[in-house]
Tab-separated table of C-alpha atoms in Angstrom:
chain	number	residue	atom	x	y	z
A	1	MET	CA	0.000	0.000	0.000
A	2	THR	CA	1.438	3.334	-1.020
A	3	PRO	CA	1.645	5.772	1.866
A	4	SER	CA	-0.369	8.934	1.397
A	5	ALA	CA	1.381	12.256	1.075
A	6	ALA	CA	1.891	14.192	4.259
A	7	PRO	CA	-0.643	16.979	4.743
A	8	PRO	CA	0.665	20.501	4.240
A	9	THR	CA	1.928	22.163	7.363
A	10	PRO	CA	0.269	25.377	8.597
A	11	SER	CA	3.439	27.327	7.787
A	12	SER	CA	3.547	26.051	4.189
A	13	THR	CA	-0.160	26.802	3.761
A	14	ARG	CA	0.370	30.339	5.040
A	15	ALA	CA	3.353	30.784	2.711
A	16	ALA	CA	1.328	29.643	-0.299
A	17	THR	CA	-1.555	31.911	0.688
A	18	GLY	CA	0.857	34.821	1.132
A	19	GLN	CA	2.386	34.262	-2.307
A	20	GLY	CA	-1.082	34.110	-3.828
A	21	GLY	CA	-2.028	37.418	-2.229
A	22	VAL	CA	1.156	39.076	-3.499
A	23	ILE	CA	0.528	37.858	-7.055
A	24	VAL	CA	-3.122	38.981	-6.944
A	25	VAL	CA	-2.182	42.501	-5.840
A	26	LEU	CA	0.678	42.877	-8.338
A	27	ALA	CA	-1.382	41.397	-11.179
A	28	GLY	CA	-4.304	43.629	-10.224
A	29	GLY	CA	-2.149	46.732	-10.550
A	30	MET	CA	-0.844	45.607	-13.925
A	31	LEU	CA	-4.380	44.813	-15.116
A	32	LEU	CA	-5.536	48.256	-14.024
A	33	GLN	CA	-2.739	49.852	-16.062
A	34	ALA	CA	-3.320	47.681	-19.149
A	35	MET	CA	-7.104	47.849	-19.093
A	36	ASN	CA	-7.218	51.605	-18.574
A	37	ILE	CA	-5.644	52.340	-21.962
A	38	TYR	CA	-8.371	50.465	-23.850
A	39	LEU	CA	-11.158	51.505	-21.508
A	40	THR	CA	-10.352	55.175	-22.085
A	41	SER	CA	-10.199	54.669	-25.867
A	42	ALA	CA	-13.717	53.223	-25.773
A	43	LEU	CA	-14.938	56.179	-23.689
A	44	MET	CA	-13.340	58.924	-25.790
A	45	PRO	CA	-16.205	59.455	-28.288
A	46	SER	CA	-18.601	60.033	-25.374
A	47	ILE	CA	-16.095	62.287	-23.609
A	48	VAL	CA	-15.573	64.488	-26.668
A	49	THR	CA	-19.316	64.743	-27.206
A	50	ASP	CA	-19.797	65.856	-23.589
A	51	ILE	CA	-16.898	68.254	-22.928
A	52	GLY	CA	-15.415	68.884	-26.389
A	53	GLY	CA	-11.683	69.073	-27.042
A	54	GLU	CA	-11.534	66.873	-30.127
A	55	ASN	CA	-8.201	68.482	-31.060
A	56	TYR	CA	-6.674	66.812	-27.998
A	57	TYR	CA	-8.107	63.374	-28.805
A	58	ALA	CA	-4.790	61.607	-29.435
A	59	TRP	CA	-3.043	63.420	-26.563
A	60	VAL	CA	-5.221	61.640	-24.019
A	61	THR	CA	-3.251	58.456	-24.739
A	62	THR	CA	0.097	60.130	-25.436
A	63	VAL	CA	0.187	61.990	-22.099
A	64	PHE	CA	-0.658	58.795	-20.223
A	65	ILE	CA	2.088	56.752	-21.920
A	66	VAL	CA	4.804	59.372	-21.458
A	67	ALA	CA	3.949	59.836	-17.772
A	68	SER	CA	3.905	56.047	-17.323
A	69	VAL	CA	7.413	55.628	-18.735
A	70	ALA	CA	8.827	58.412	-16.572
A	71	ALA	CA	7.206	57.011	-13.410
A	72	THR	CA	8.359	53.462	-14.144
A	73	MET	CA	11.969	54.627	-14.304
A	74	ALA	CA	11.598	56.239	-10.865
A	75	VAL	CA	10.387	53.014	-9.206
A	76	PRO	CA	13.788	51.787	-7.899
A	77	THR	CA	14.460	55.080	-6.110
A	78	VAL	CA	10.935	55.312	-4.691
A	79	LEU	CA	11.045	51.674	-3.596
A	80	GLY	CA	14.386	52.167	-1.845
A	81	ARG	CA	13.174	55.222	0.049
A	82	LEU	CA	9.597	54.261	0.898
A	83	GLY	CA	9.629	50.471	0.990
A	84	SER	CA	7.287	48.106	-0.820
A	85	ARG	CA	4.041	48.803	1.013
A	86	VAL	CA	4.147	52.597	1.031
A	87	SER	CA	5.395	52.665	-2.574
A	88	TYR	CA	2.446	50.600	-3.739
A	89	LEU	CA	0.044	52.706	-1.691
A	90	VAL	CA	1.452	55.854	-3.336
A	91	ALA	CA	1.095	54.253	-6.786
A	92	GLY	CA	-2.505	53.202	-6.191
A	93	GLY	CA	-3.292	56.575	-4.658
A	94	ALA	CA	-1.845	58.484	-7.624
A	95	PHE	CA	-3.828	56.343	-10.056
A	96	GLY	CA	-6.964	56.896	-7.999
A	97	ILE	CA	-6.461	60.672	-7.755
A	98	GLY	CA	-5.813	60.929	-11.492
A	99	SER	CA	-8.960	58.906	-12.205
A	100	ALA	CA	-10.993	61.133	-9.873
A	101	ILE	CA	-9.710	64.267	-11.640
A	102	ALA	CA	-10.676	62.740	-14.999
A	103	ALA	CA	-14.119	61.794	-13.673
A	104	ALA	CA	-14.820	65.361	-12.556
A	105	ALA	CA	-13.127	67.142	-15.488
A	106	PRO	CA	-15.322	69.885	-17.020
A	107	THR	CA	-12.871	70.439	-19.897
A	108	MET	CA	-10.470	68.374	-21.978
A	109	GLU	CA	-7.512	70.317	-20.555
A	110	LEU	CA	-8.330	69.169	-17.017
A	111	LEU	CA	-8.932	65.640	-18.295
A	112	LEU	CA	-5.375	65.681	-19.626
A	113	VAL	CA	-4.149	66.650	-16.150
A	114	GLY	CA	-6.008	63.662	-14.754
A	115	ARG	CA	-4.498	61.393	-17.383
A	116	LEU	CA	-1.035	62.706	-16.506
A	117	VAL	CA	-1.500	61.823	-12.840
A	118	GLN	CA	-3.052	58.503	-13.839
A	119	GLY	CA	0.002	57.782	-15.959
A	120	VAL	CA	2.314	58.409	-12.997
A	121	GLY	CA	0.346	55.953	-10.882
A	122	GLY	CA	0.082	53.422	-13.696
A	123	GLY	CA	3.792	53.563	-14.463
A	124	MET	CA	4.595	52.942	-10.807
A	125	LEU	CA	2.129	50.043	-10.657
A	126	SER	CA	3.681	48.332	-13.684
A	127	GLY	CA	7.254	48.946	-12.522
A	128	LEU	CA	6.490	47.733	-9.001
A	129	ALA	CA	4.797	44.624	-10.395
A	130	PHE	CA	8.077	43.411	-11.865
A	131	ALA	CA	10.377	44.856	-9.194
A	132	LEU	CA	8.483	43.227	-6.330
A	133	ILE	CA	8.305	39.787	-7.951
A	134	ARG	CA	12.006	39.423	-7.252
A	135	SER	CA	11.881	40.623	-3.663
A	136	ALA	CA	8.449	39.405	-2.550
A	137	LEU	CA	8.448	35.905	-4.078
A	138	PRO	CA	10.912	32.997	-3.897
A	139	GLU	CA	12.957	32.443	-7.054
A	140	GLN	CA	11.030	29.319	-8.045
A	141	SER	CA	7.872	31.463	-8.271
A	142	TRP	CA	9.359	34.211	-10.443
A	143	GLY	CA	8.333	32.505	-13.674
A	144	LYS	CA	4.758	31.934	-12.513
A	145	GLY	CA	4.434	35.475	-11.207
A	146	THR	CA	5.901	36.987	-14.361
A	147	ALA	CA	3.604	34.927	-16.591
A	148	ILE	CA	0.485	35.948	-14.665
A	149	ILE	CA	1.473	39.609	-14.685
A	150	SER	CA	2.312	39.470	-18.401
A	151	ALA	CA	-1.060	37.818	-19.065
A	152	MET	CA	-2.751	40.898	-17.629
A	153	PHE	CA	-1.899	42.747	-20.848
A	154	GLY	CA	-4.093	40.323	-22.777
A	155	ILE	CA	-6.886	40.359	-20.222
A	156	GLY	CA	-6.780	44.158	-20.196
A	157	THR	CA	-7.106	44.191	-23.972
A	158	LEU	CA	-10.207	42.007	-23.762
A	159	THR	CA	-11.912	43.625	-20.775
A	160	GLY	CA	-10.970	47.261	-21.395
A	161	PRO	CA	-13.016	47.813	-24.580
A	162	THR	CA	-15.887	45.741	-23.197
A	163	ILE	CA	-16.174	47.593	-19.897
A	164	GLY	CA	-15.541	50.969	-21.529
A	165	GLY	CA	-18.121	50.258	-24.207
A	166	ALA	CA	-20.696	49.282	-21.569
A	167	PHE	CA	-20.228	52.550	-19.645
A	168	ALA	CA	-20.274	54.527	-22.914
A	169	GLN	CA	-23.499	52.784	-23.937
A	170	PHE	CA	-25.196	54.269	-20.879
A	171	ASP	CA	-23.424	57.635	-21.272
A	172	ALA	CA	-21.670	57.075	-17.922
A	173	TRP	CA	-18.027	57.793	-18.750
A	174	ARG	CA	-17.548	59.762	-15.522
A	175	LEU	CA	-18.775	56.798	-13.500
A	176	ALA	CA	-16.235	54.585	-15.310
A	177	PHE	CA	-13.346	56.750	-14.103
A	178	GLY	CA	-14.935	56.852	-10.633
A	179	VAL	CA	-15.008	53.052	-10.415
A	180	VAL	CA	-11.380	52.882	-11.558
A	181	ALA	CA	-10.443	55.388	-8.827
A	182	VAL	CA	-12.053	53.250	-6.123
A	183	VAL	CA	-10.380	50.064	-7.382
A	184	ALA	CA	-6.955	51.742	-7.537
A	185	VAL	CA	-7.160	53.078	-3.994
A	186	GLY	CA	-8.448	49.699	-2.800
A	187	LEU	CA	-5.441	47.936	-4.357
A	188	GLY	CA	-3.072	50.372	-2.664
A	189	ILE	CA	-4.683	49.771	0.723
A	190	ALA	CA	-4.677	45.985	0.221
A	191	ALA	CA	-0.959	46.103	-0.579
A	192	THR	CA	-0.170	47.455	2.884
A	193	SER	CA	-1.283	44.157	4.436
A	194	VAL	CA	-0.499	41.692	1.633
A	195	LEU	CA	2.985	42.695	0.503
A	196	PRO	CA	5.895	41.686	2.715
A	197	PRO	CA	7.625	44.756	4.172
A	198	SER	CA	10.921	45.735	2.626
A	199	PRO	CA	13.538	47.810	4.461
A	200	ARG	CA	14.056	51.395	3.436
A	201	SER	CA	17.539	52.117	2.211
A	202	GLU	CA	19.379	55.058	3.707
A	203	THR	CA	21.654	54.947	0.678
A	204	ALA	CA	18.888	54.740	-1.921
A	205	SER	CA	20.111	56.202	-5.171
A	206	ARG	CA	18.894	59.585	-6.265
A	207	LEU	CA	16.617	59.846	-9.226
A	208	PRO	CA	18.726	59.661	-12.402
A	209	TRP	CA	17.334	62.969	-13.647
A	210	SER	CA	19.502	63.321	-16.728
A	211	SER	CA	18.763	59.822	-18.006
A	212	LEU	CA	15.114	60.072	-17.028
A	213	LEU	CA	14.565	63.374	-18.826
A	214	VAL	CA	16.300	62.248	-22.016
A	215	LEU	CA	14.389	58.959	-22.220
A	216	THR	CA	11.066	60.624	-21.370
A	217	ALA	CA	11.682	63.131	-24.156
A	218	ALA	CA	12.502	60.258	-26.524
A	219	VAL	CA	9.268	58.428	-25.745
A	220	ALA	CA	7.329	61.687	-26.039
A	221	ALA	CA	8.804	62.384	-29.478
A	222	LEU	CA	8.079	58.855	-30.703
A	223	SER	CA	4.543	58.989	-29.320
A	224	VAL	CA	3.915	62.359	-30.962
A	225	ALA	CA	5.099	60.888	-34.267
A	226	GLY	CA	1.900	58.876	-34.403
A	227	VAL	CA	-0.338	61.956	-34.191
A	228	VAL	CA	1.410	64.594	-36.338
A	229	PRO	CA	0.947	64.958	-40.095
A	230	GLY	CA	3.275	64.987	-43.078
A	231	TRP	CA	6.969	65.673	-42.707
A	232	TRP	CA	6.537	66.413	-38.993
A	233	PHE	CA	6.317	62.645	-38.550
A	234	TRP	CA	9.881	62.217	-39.826
A	235	VAL	CA	11.080	65.055	-37.623
A	236	ALA	CA	9.536	63.390	-34.568
A	237	VAL	CA	10.918	59.933	-35.427
A	238	THR	CA	14.394	61.332	-36.103
A	239	VAL	CA	14.410	63.324	-32.864
A	240	GLY	CA	13.034	60.368	-30.897
A	241	THR	CA	15.608	57.942	-32.299
A	242	ALA	CA	18.451	60.392	-31.627
A	243	LEU	CA	17.235	60.831	-28.047
A	244	VAL	CA	17.132	57.055	-27.490
A	245	ILE	CA	20.780	56.886	-28.589
A	246	ALA	CA	21.568	59.876	-26.373
A	247	PHE	CA	19.866	58.125	-23.447
A	248	VAL	CA	22.196	55.144	-23.788
A	249	ALA	CA	25.232	57.449	-23.765
A	250	VAL	CA	23.992	59.522	-20.804
A	251	ASP	CA	22.821	56.549	-18.757
A	252	ARG	CA	26.078	54.703	-19.349
A	253	ALA	CA	28.141	57.681	-18.186
A	254	THR	CA	26.158	58.499	-15.053
A	255	ARG	CA	27.062	56.954	-11.695
A	256	SER	CA	23.520	55.720	-11.017
A	257	GLY	CA	21.416	55.408	-14.133
A	258	VAL	CA	18.016	54.053	-15.072
A	259	LEU	CA	19.516	50.689	-16.038
A	260	PRO	CA	21.975	48.693	-13.905
A	261	ALA	CA	25.610	49.436	-14.728
A	262	ILE	CA	26.074	45.788	-15.718
A	263	THR	CA	23.777	46.421	-18.707
A	264	TYR	CA	26.579	48.265	-20.478
A	265	ARG	CA	29.226	45.633	-19.876
A	266	ALA	CA	29.917	42.412	-21.740
A	267	GLY	CA	27.131	39.965	-20.998
A	268	SER	CA	23.548	39.124	-21.744
A	269	LEU	CA	21.526	41.833	-19.965
A	270	LYS	CA	21.579	44.414	-22.741
A	271	TRP	CA	20.559	41.739	-25.255
A	272	LEU	CA	17.714	40.666	-22.998
A	273	TYR	CA	16.371	44.220	-22.888
A	274	ILE	CA	16.705	44.496	-26.669
A	275	ALA	CA	14.923	41.152	-27.050
A	276	LEU	CA	12.084	42.340	-24.799
A	277	ALA	CA	11.795	45.564	-26.796
A	278	LEU	CA	11.611	43.687	-30.106
A	279	THR	CA	9.508	40.652	-29.232
A	280	THR	CA	6.664	42.550	-27.555
A	281	THR	CA	6.020	44.893	-30.492
A	282	VAL	CA	3.532	42.452	-32.024
A	283	THR	CA	0.879	44.144	-29.847
A	284	VAL	CA	1.190	47.207	-32.094
A	285	SER	CA	-1.051	45.328	-34.532
A	286	GLU	CA	-3.946	45.800	-32.096
A	287	ALA	CA	-4.129	49.487	-32.988
A	288	PHE	CA	-4.837	48.652	-36.635
A	289	THR	CA	-6.569	45.260	-36.860
A	290	PRO	CA	-9.990	46.656	-35.796
A	291	LEU	CA	-9.758	49.067	-38.740
A	292	PHE	CA	-8.802	46.246	-41.100
A	293	GLY	CA	-11.629	44.104	-39.721
A	294	GLN	CA	-14.181	46.814	-40.520
A	295	ARG	CA	-12.809	47.809	-43.924
A	296	ILE	CA	-11.725	44.429	-45.321
A	297	PHE	CA	-14.288	42.075	-43.740
A	298	THR	CA	-17.079	44.631	-43.047
A	299	LEU	CA	-17.236	43.600	-39.390
A	300	VAL	CA	-19.355	45.655	-36.994
A	301	PRO	CA	-17.209	47.783	-34.628
A	302	PHE	CA	-17.816	45.501	-31.644
A	303	ALA	CA	-16.623	42.383	-33.505
A	304	ALA	CA	-13.714	44.274	-35.056
A	305	GLY	CA	-12.629	45.320	-31.576
A	306	PHE	CA	-12.317	41.711	-30.526
A	307	LEU	CA	-10.312	40.957	-33.670
A	308	GLY	CA	-7.814	43.458	-32.279
A	309	ALA	CA	-7.635	41.507	-29.028
A	310	THR	CA	-6.599	38.198	-30.613
A	311	VAL	CA	-2.856	38.864	-30.285
A	312	SER	CA	-3.070	39.564	-26.563
A	313	ALA	CA	-5.325	36.550	-26.057
A	314	GLY	CA	-2.702	34.290	-27.633
A	315	TRP	CA	0.034	35.979	-25.574
A	316	SER	CA	-1.819	35.430	-22.290
A	317	VAL	CA	-2.608	31.751	-22.816
A	318	ALA	CA	0.879	30.892	-24.084
A	319	ALA	CA	2.608	32.815	-21.280
A	320	LEU	CA	0.756	30.890	-18.579
A	321	ALA	CA	1.601	27.580	-20.256
A	322	SER	CA	5.236	28.485	-20.975
A	323	ALA	CA	5.889	29.507	-17.374
A	324	ARG	CA	5.344	25.898	-16.274
A	325	VAL	CA	8.513	24.829	-18.084
A	326	LYS	CA	11.355	24.521	-15.569
A	327	ARG	CA	14.265	22.938	-17.464
A	328	ARG	CA	16.708	25.565	-18.655
A	329	ARG	CA	17.274	24.016	-22.075
A	330	ASP	CA	13.542	23.870	-22.738
A	331	GLN	CA	13.174	27.482	-21.621
A	332	GLN	CA	15.862	28.538	-24.074
A	333	ARG	CA	14.168	26.600	-26.870
A	334	LEU	CA	10.862	28.316	-26.152
A	335	ALA	CA	12.488	31.749	-25.923
A	336	LEU	CA	14.146	31.208	-29.308
A	337	ALA	CA	11.076	29.644	-30.923
A	338	GLY	CA	8.683	32.381	-29.768
A	339	PRO	CA	9.774	35.247	-32.063
A	340	ALA	CA	10.348	32.783	-34.919
A	341	ILE	CA	6.729	31.633	-34.572
A	342	THR	CA	5.579	35.252	-34.593
A	343	THR	CA	7.583	35.860	-37.776
A	344	VAL	CA	5.949	32.892	-39.528
A	345	ALA	CA	2.497	34.015	-38.396
A	346	MET	CA	3.145	37.465	-39.870
A	347	LEU	CA	4.213	35.869	-43.162
A	348	VAL	CA	0.935	33.931	-43.230
A	349	LEU	CA	-0.992	37.178	-42.648
A	350	VAL	CA	0.831	38.793	-45.567
A	351	LEU	CA	-0.119	35.883	-47.829
A	352	LEU	CA	-3.752	36.132	-46.697
A	353	GLN	CA	-3.934	39.617	-48.224
A	354	PHE	CA	-3.834	37.993	-51.674
A	355	VAL	CA	-7.013	35.929	-51.193
A	356	PRO	CA	-10.653	37.118	-51.247
A	357	ALA	CA	-12.060	38.483	-47.985
A	358	THR	CA	-14.230	35.463	-47.169
A	359	PRO	CA	-15.208	34.023	-43.778
A	360	LEU	CA	-12.509	31.395	-44.328
A	361	ALA	CA	-9.903	34.138	-44.809
A	362	LEU	CA	-11.142	35.856	-41.637
A	363	THR	CA	-10.683	32.568	-39.771
A	364	GLY	CA	-7.132	32.453	-41.088
A	365	TRP	CA	-6.543	35.982	-39.781
A	366	ILE	CA	-7.813	35.049	-36.326
A	367	ILE	CA	-5.667	31.909	-36.110
A	368	ALA	CA	-2.535	33.691	-37.368
A	369	LEU	CA	-2.985	36.619	-34.975
A	370	VAL	CA	-3.490	34.290	-32.001
A	371	VAL	CA	-0.381	32.325	-33.007
A	372	ALA	CA	1.606	35.561	-33.397
A	373	GLY	CA	0.674	36.576	-29.847
A	374	ALA	CA	1.426	33.079	-28.583
A	375	GLY	CA	4.967	33.430	-29.919
A	376	THR	CA	5.495	36.397	-27.625
A	377	GLY	CA	3.861	34.547	-24.746
A	378	LEU	CA	6.238	31.613	-25.138
A	379	SER	CA	9.341	33.764	-24.787
A	380	ASN	CA	8.342	36.713	-22.603
A	381	PRO	CA	8.160	35.026	-19.152
A	382	HIS	CA	11.607	33.493	-19.563
A	383	LEU	CA	13.210	36.691	-20.868
A	384	SER	CA	11.804	38.588	-17.878
A	385	VAL	CA	13.040	36.023	-15.356
A	386	TRP	CA	16.473	35.966	-16.994
A	387	VAL	CA	16.690	39.738	-16.553
A	388	MET	CA	16.031	39.290	-12.834
A	389	SER	CA	18.584	36.463	-12.649
A	390	SER	CA	21.276	38.423	-14.483
A	391	VAL	CA	21.866	40.957	-11.709
A	392	PRO	CA	24.613	39.681	-9.383
A	393	ASN	CA	23.711	41.861	-6.383
A	394	ASP	CA	20.605	43.085	-4.595
A	395	ALA	CA	21.507	46.741	-5.085
A	396	ASP	CA	20.348	46.735	-8.707
A	397	ASP	CA	17.618	44.078	-8.588
A	398	ALA	CA	14.676	46.502	-8.440
A	399	LYS	CA	16.271	48.662	-11.124
A	400	ALA	CA	16.739	45.706	-13.486
A	401	ALA	CA	13.203	44.394	-12.951
A	402	ALA	CA	11.499	47.792	-13.200
A	403	ALA	CA	13.210	48.380	-16.554
A	404	ILE	CA	11.419	45.380	-18.099
A	405	PRO	CA	8.203	47.286	-18.970
A	406	VAL	CA	10.293	50.325	-19.990
A	407	ALA	CA	12.112	48.249	-22.622
A	408	SER	CA	8.776	46.995	-23.970
A	409	MET	CA	7.288	50.502	-24.055
A	410	ILE	CA	10.253	51.903	-25.985
A	411	GLY	CA	10.061	49.133	-28.577
A	412	GLN	CA	6.324	49.541	-28.961
A	413	ALA	CA	6.572	53.332	-29.278
A	414	ILE	CA	9.152	53.083	-32.070
A	415	VAL	CA	7.316	50.368	-33.992
A	416	ALA	CA	3.920	52.052	-33.501
A	417	ALA	CA	5.301	55.199	-35.115
A	418	LEU	CA	6.746	53.217	-38.022
A	419	GLY	CA	3.560	51.157	-38.244
A	420	GLY	CA	1.444	54.255	-38.711
A	421	THR	CA	3.700	55.306	-41.565
A	422	VAL	CA	3.639	52.012	-43.457
A	423	VAL	CA	-0.123	51.698	-43.008
A	424	ASN	CA	-0.702	55.217	-44.328
A	425	ALA	CA	1.609	54.494	-47.260
A	426	GLY	CA	-0.591	51.574	-48.304
A	427	LEU	CA	-4.034	53.068	-47.786
A	428	SER	CA	-4.783	53.000	-51.510
A	429	SER	CA	-5.839	49.450	-50.566
A	430	TYR	CA	-6.495	48.214	-47.044
A	431	GLN	CA	-5.013	44.844	-47.995
A	432	HIS	CA	-1.867	46.654	-49.087
A	433	ALA	CA	-1.794	48.609	-45.815
A	434	ALA	CA	-2.209	45.394	-43.825
A	435	SER	CA	0.604	43.725	-45.789
A	436	ASN	CA	2.920	46.623	-45.017
A	437	LEU	CA	2.183	46.411	-41.297
A	438	PHE	CA	2.594	42.636	-41.074
A	439	ILE	CA	5.852	42.739	-43.034
A	440	LEU	CA	7.201	45.337	-40.592
A	441	LEU	CA	6.134	43.315	-37.546
A	442	GLY	CA	7.568	40.129	-39.046
A	443	ILE	CA	10.956	41.781	-39.594
A	444	VAL	CA	10.985	43.142	-36.034
A	445	ALA	CA	10.066	39.717	-34.606
A	446	LEU	CA	12.879	38.110	-36.615
A	447	LEU	CA	15.325	40.640	-35.193
A	448	GLY	CA	13.978	39.708	-31.774
A	449	HIS	CA	14.869	36.074	-32.445
A	450	PHE	CA	18.482	37.044	-33.130
A	451	ALA	CA	18.549	39.222	-29.984
A	452	VAL	CA	17.376	36.244	-27.899
A	453	ARG	CA	20.038	34.083	-29.539
A	454	ALA	CA	22.705	36.685	-28.709
A	455	SER	CA	21.599	36.743	-25.066
A	456	THR	CA	21.783	32.957	-24.707
A	457	ARG	CA	25.277	32.847	-26.202
A	458	ARG	CA	26.659	35.514	-23.887
A	459	GLN	CA	25.327	34.100	-20.646
A	460	PRO	CA	24.339	30.442	-20.654
A	461	GLN	CA	23.743	30.346	-16.886
A	462	PHE	CA	20.147	31.396	-16.326
A	463	GLY	CA	17.744	30.719	-13.527
A	464	GLY	CA	15.892	27.433	-13.531
A	465	ASN	CA	17.052	23.852	-13.719
A	466	ARG	CA	19.943	23.110	-16.031
A	467	ASP	CA	18.918	19.668	-17.133
């Protein structure tokens, strides 16, 4: 007779419950950040109808993204000075205050102020989500935590338009922001009892103002590129690209930069950040696929919106499955295969532009987009964990982890700007415009594959089992 397994001890049960609470809070903050972008987009027609300000339509998103990037870069300093619980409370509070300002805004100008404050809170929430995985969870749970947090992007893509559309249907956009404010403050309060306390550092580094300002300006320029006409686009892209290069030079020279100093030395970390920047850009397609769904397949707006969510759906499911893989060699295979799969899926989407727009072709689109997102989901959890495992000391662990979403945002901002250009260049035919976009995303994903390969060659010792 086989003896039964010993029952879990009270201490192990409490530890598991504590880890679950940490993941729920961190994932909740990331979901709030991800969902809010799409929720606000769904509310914008109602907002403009109510308070005007159509000229500022695109800036509602741009201001939020720029503020998010700047706040994310400040997370290591804030975390060192305030500790985990107070930092998360500040992040949730800022998001809640910004949402409350937006809910009460009588004009578009004040709404932009609310979005700015929201962006600060959202950037801190996303940066803390990754930074606290490393300090609040045991190493064997990093992959699971990272996968769940990454999956929140996909869930936010699905729930954001749905919830926003429901509030817009009842002309209750102010109530939508009010509910978000309550949830954000509630998450911040919950964090004070769920997150394990972290000591405040008397030697916490000062904010890297020079690096932070240059990179914020770069993201701002690249974001503006998507909303300015004609030759101003090329001015914005050129300035943004030059500022990204300048950021690398400034951050490398400063004593305490945005990225850990080890990033600029021989090793894998810089390639991991580049890989994260390149492999997550497939989500840029979500800004355009609803348009293609309406124009090519004559889908109603609601159905076209869900066509835009297929990439994130594939990402979320694949990330949760991929995180279960523990053997290092298998993790490396998945990380390498992910962007290659995305590249193939993009090639299939290009080929589908040469067939009639039938229901069968639409099915092919859906499958290819899900597979493209799944490619990112296969690689992203492992790349993120490897970043956390590549820092040899605790001094830079929060800095390395908090930079994970920054790398993704930079890549997405650059490719979104280029994507708008190639789509506009092909608008004589929506199939032509779609081909241009998918070719661009396929090339970027292929470059991501080579960046992952470079990272594995330069540092073969990653976290996880070696067998």
